[in-house]
Amino acid sequence: MTFRARHLLGIEHLAPLEITTVLDLADRYVDLNRRTVKQSDVLAGMTQINMFFENSTRTQASFELAGKRLGADVMNMAVGQSSVKKGETLIDTALTLNAMHPDLLVVRHPSSGAVNLLASKVNCAVLNAGDGRHEHPTQALLDALTIRRAKGRIQRLTIAICGDIAHSRVARSNLILLGKMENRIRLIGPPTLMPAGIGAFGVEVFDDMRKGLAGADVVMMLRLQKERMDGGFIPSEREYYHRFGLDAEKLSHAKPDAIVMHPGPMNRGVEIDGDLADDINRSVIQDQVEMGVAVRMACMDLLARNLRAERGRKIVGAMV
Ligand code: NCD
């Protein structure tokens, strides 16, 4: 098994072989999660703290379930009721928690780069659960697992990522992962929602859904990240749906067996038609949620192995 990382901060730092290692192990956790008794002891005795400084349903719930199923002691910090509200900085909060000897720290934060900074201050493994518009590595890994299970491979596919690319950490992590695995990537959306200089990423850019979707194997939709917008990026939601919302007609331009993905939370009738999102013949949105728990179990298992090995080396080092 190849997985050298000390923290999981972004896809940027992972080699293709490390990505494959996560996906292979996650496949095994999917089987465990489908059993009645979903218990393993790979994190037994370890402490996991989840710190979410931004709203979350899927990511927080799945990190919590993942840790519990692996036997860790899991603590969810109620950020809203913590000293953060009294002005304590992120780093002070992290150092305080670090002094309680957690082994895994799962962090979501609205500022890009905040999780990397925090990782440099603590001596446990840090997992990035989404930082600003920077990275959301476990989302890209769960998307990759969903694609691999639906298509039988995660290479040489044509993948369209549609909507608010500019503000999306999901798009960024997916772009990096899917690029590393040698797929053909298309970005579709209004020019106002495309990051500047995106052409240099080796992707094709479209502002017409029908053209961009032609021949796609995978169609990944994104939410308009209004909380990260500081002005009028779209004329109106109605107009946006008309041009960029995915419905059956627009999807008919992709391959007949193309799958539809969305990281959630979905805004039905804005970026995606509600009936299409619920169509189990096309949509793998619920599979993404299922894969999310397994991928997070795999990531924490692998990081915990590295942590144990590192601590073991330190003990041996101190003895000689
Ligand atoms: C995404 C996020 O928080 O970046 N959601 C998620 O983690 N499933 C996408 C979003 O908020 O639109």
Coordinates of C-alpha atoms in Angstrom, one line a residue, residues 3-11 13-14 46-53 63 90-91 93-95 97-98 102-109 113-131 134-138 141 296 299-304 306-307 310-311:
F3 CA 0.2 6.3 1.2
R4 CA 2.9 8.5 2.7
A5 CA 1.0 11.6 3.7
R6 CA 1.1 12.9 7.3
H7 CA -2.0 15.1 6.8
L8 CA -4.7 15.2 4.2
L9 CA -4.7 18.8 3.2
G10 CA -5.4 18.6 -0.5
I11 CA -5.3 16.4 -3.6
H13 CA -0.1 16.7 -2.5
L14 CA -1.2 13.1 -3.4
M46 CA -7.6 7.1 19.2
T47 CA -9.3 10.5 19.6
Q48 CA -10.9 12.3 16.7
I49 CA -12.0 15.9 17.0
N50 CA -14.2 17.5 14.3
M51 CA -14.1 21.3 14.1
F52 CA -16.5 22.8 11.6
F53 CA -16.3 26.6 11.3
F63 CA -16.7 12.1 9.3
L90 CA -8.2 29.6 15.1
I91 CA -4.6 28.8 16.1
T93 CA -8.3 27.1 19.6
A94 CA -6.3 24.4 17.7
L95 CA -3.4 24.6 20.2
L97 CA -7.3 21.1 21.6
N98 CA -3.9 19.9 20.6
P102 CA -6.2 14.2 19.8
D103 CA -4.9 11.9 17.0
L104 CA -7.0 13.1 14.2
L105 CA -8.3 16.7 13.7
V106 CA -11.0 17.2 11.0
V107 CA -11.3 20.9 10.1
R108 CA -13.6 22.9 7.8
H109 CA -12.9 26.7 7.6
G113 CA -5.2 28.0 3.5
A114 CA -6.5 28.1 7.2
V115 CA -6.3 24.3 7.5
N116 CA -2.7 24.1 6.1
L117 CA -1.7 26.8 8.6
L118 CA -3.3 24.8 11.5
A119 CA -1.6 21.6 10.4
S120 CA 1.8 23.2 10.9
K121 CA 1.0 24.0 14.6
V122 CA -0.3 20.7 15.9
N123 CA 1.2 17.2 16.3
C124 CA -1.8 15.1 15.2
A125 CA -3.0 14.2 11.7
V126 CA -5.1 17.0 10.1
L127 CA -7.8 16.3 7.5
N128 CA -9.1 19.2 5.5
A129 CA -12.9 19.0 5.3
G130 CA -13.0 22.1 3.0
D131 CA -11.2 25.4 3.3
H134 CA -9.2 26.1 -2.0
E135 CA -9.5 22.3 -1.5
H136 CA -12.0 19.6 -0.4
P137 CA -9.9 16.5 -0.8
T138 CA -12.3 13.9 0.6
L141 CA -11.9 11.2 -3.5
R296 CA -13.4 9.1 5.0
C299 CA -8.4 8.3 4.7
M300 CA -8.4 8.2 8.5
D301 CA -7.3 4.5 8.6
L302 CA -4.3 5.4 6.4
L303 CA -3.3 8.5 8.3
A304 CA -3.6 6.6 11.6
N306 CA 1.4 6.6 9.4
L307 CA 0.9 8.3 12.7
E310 CA 6.0 7.9 13.1
R311 CA 5.4 7.7 16.9

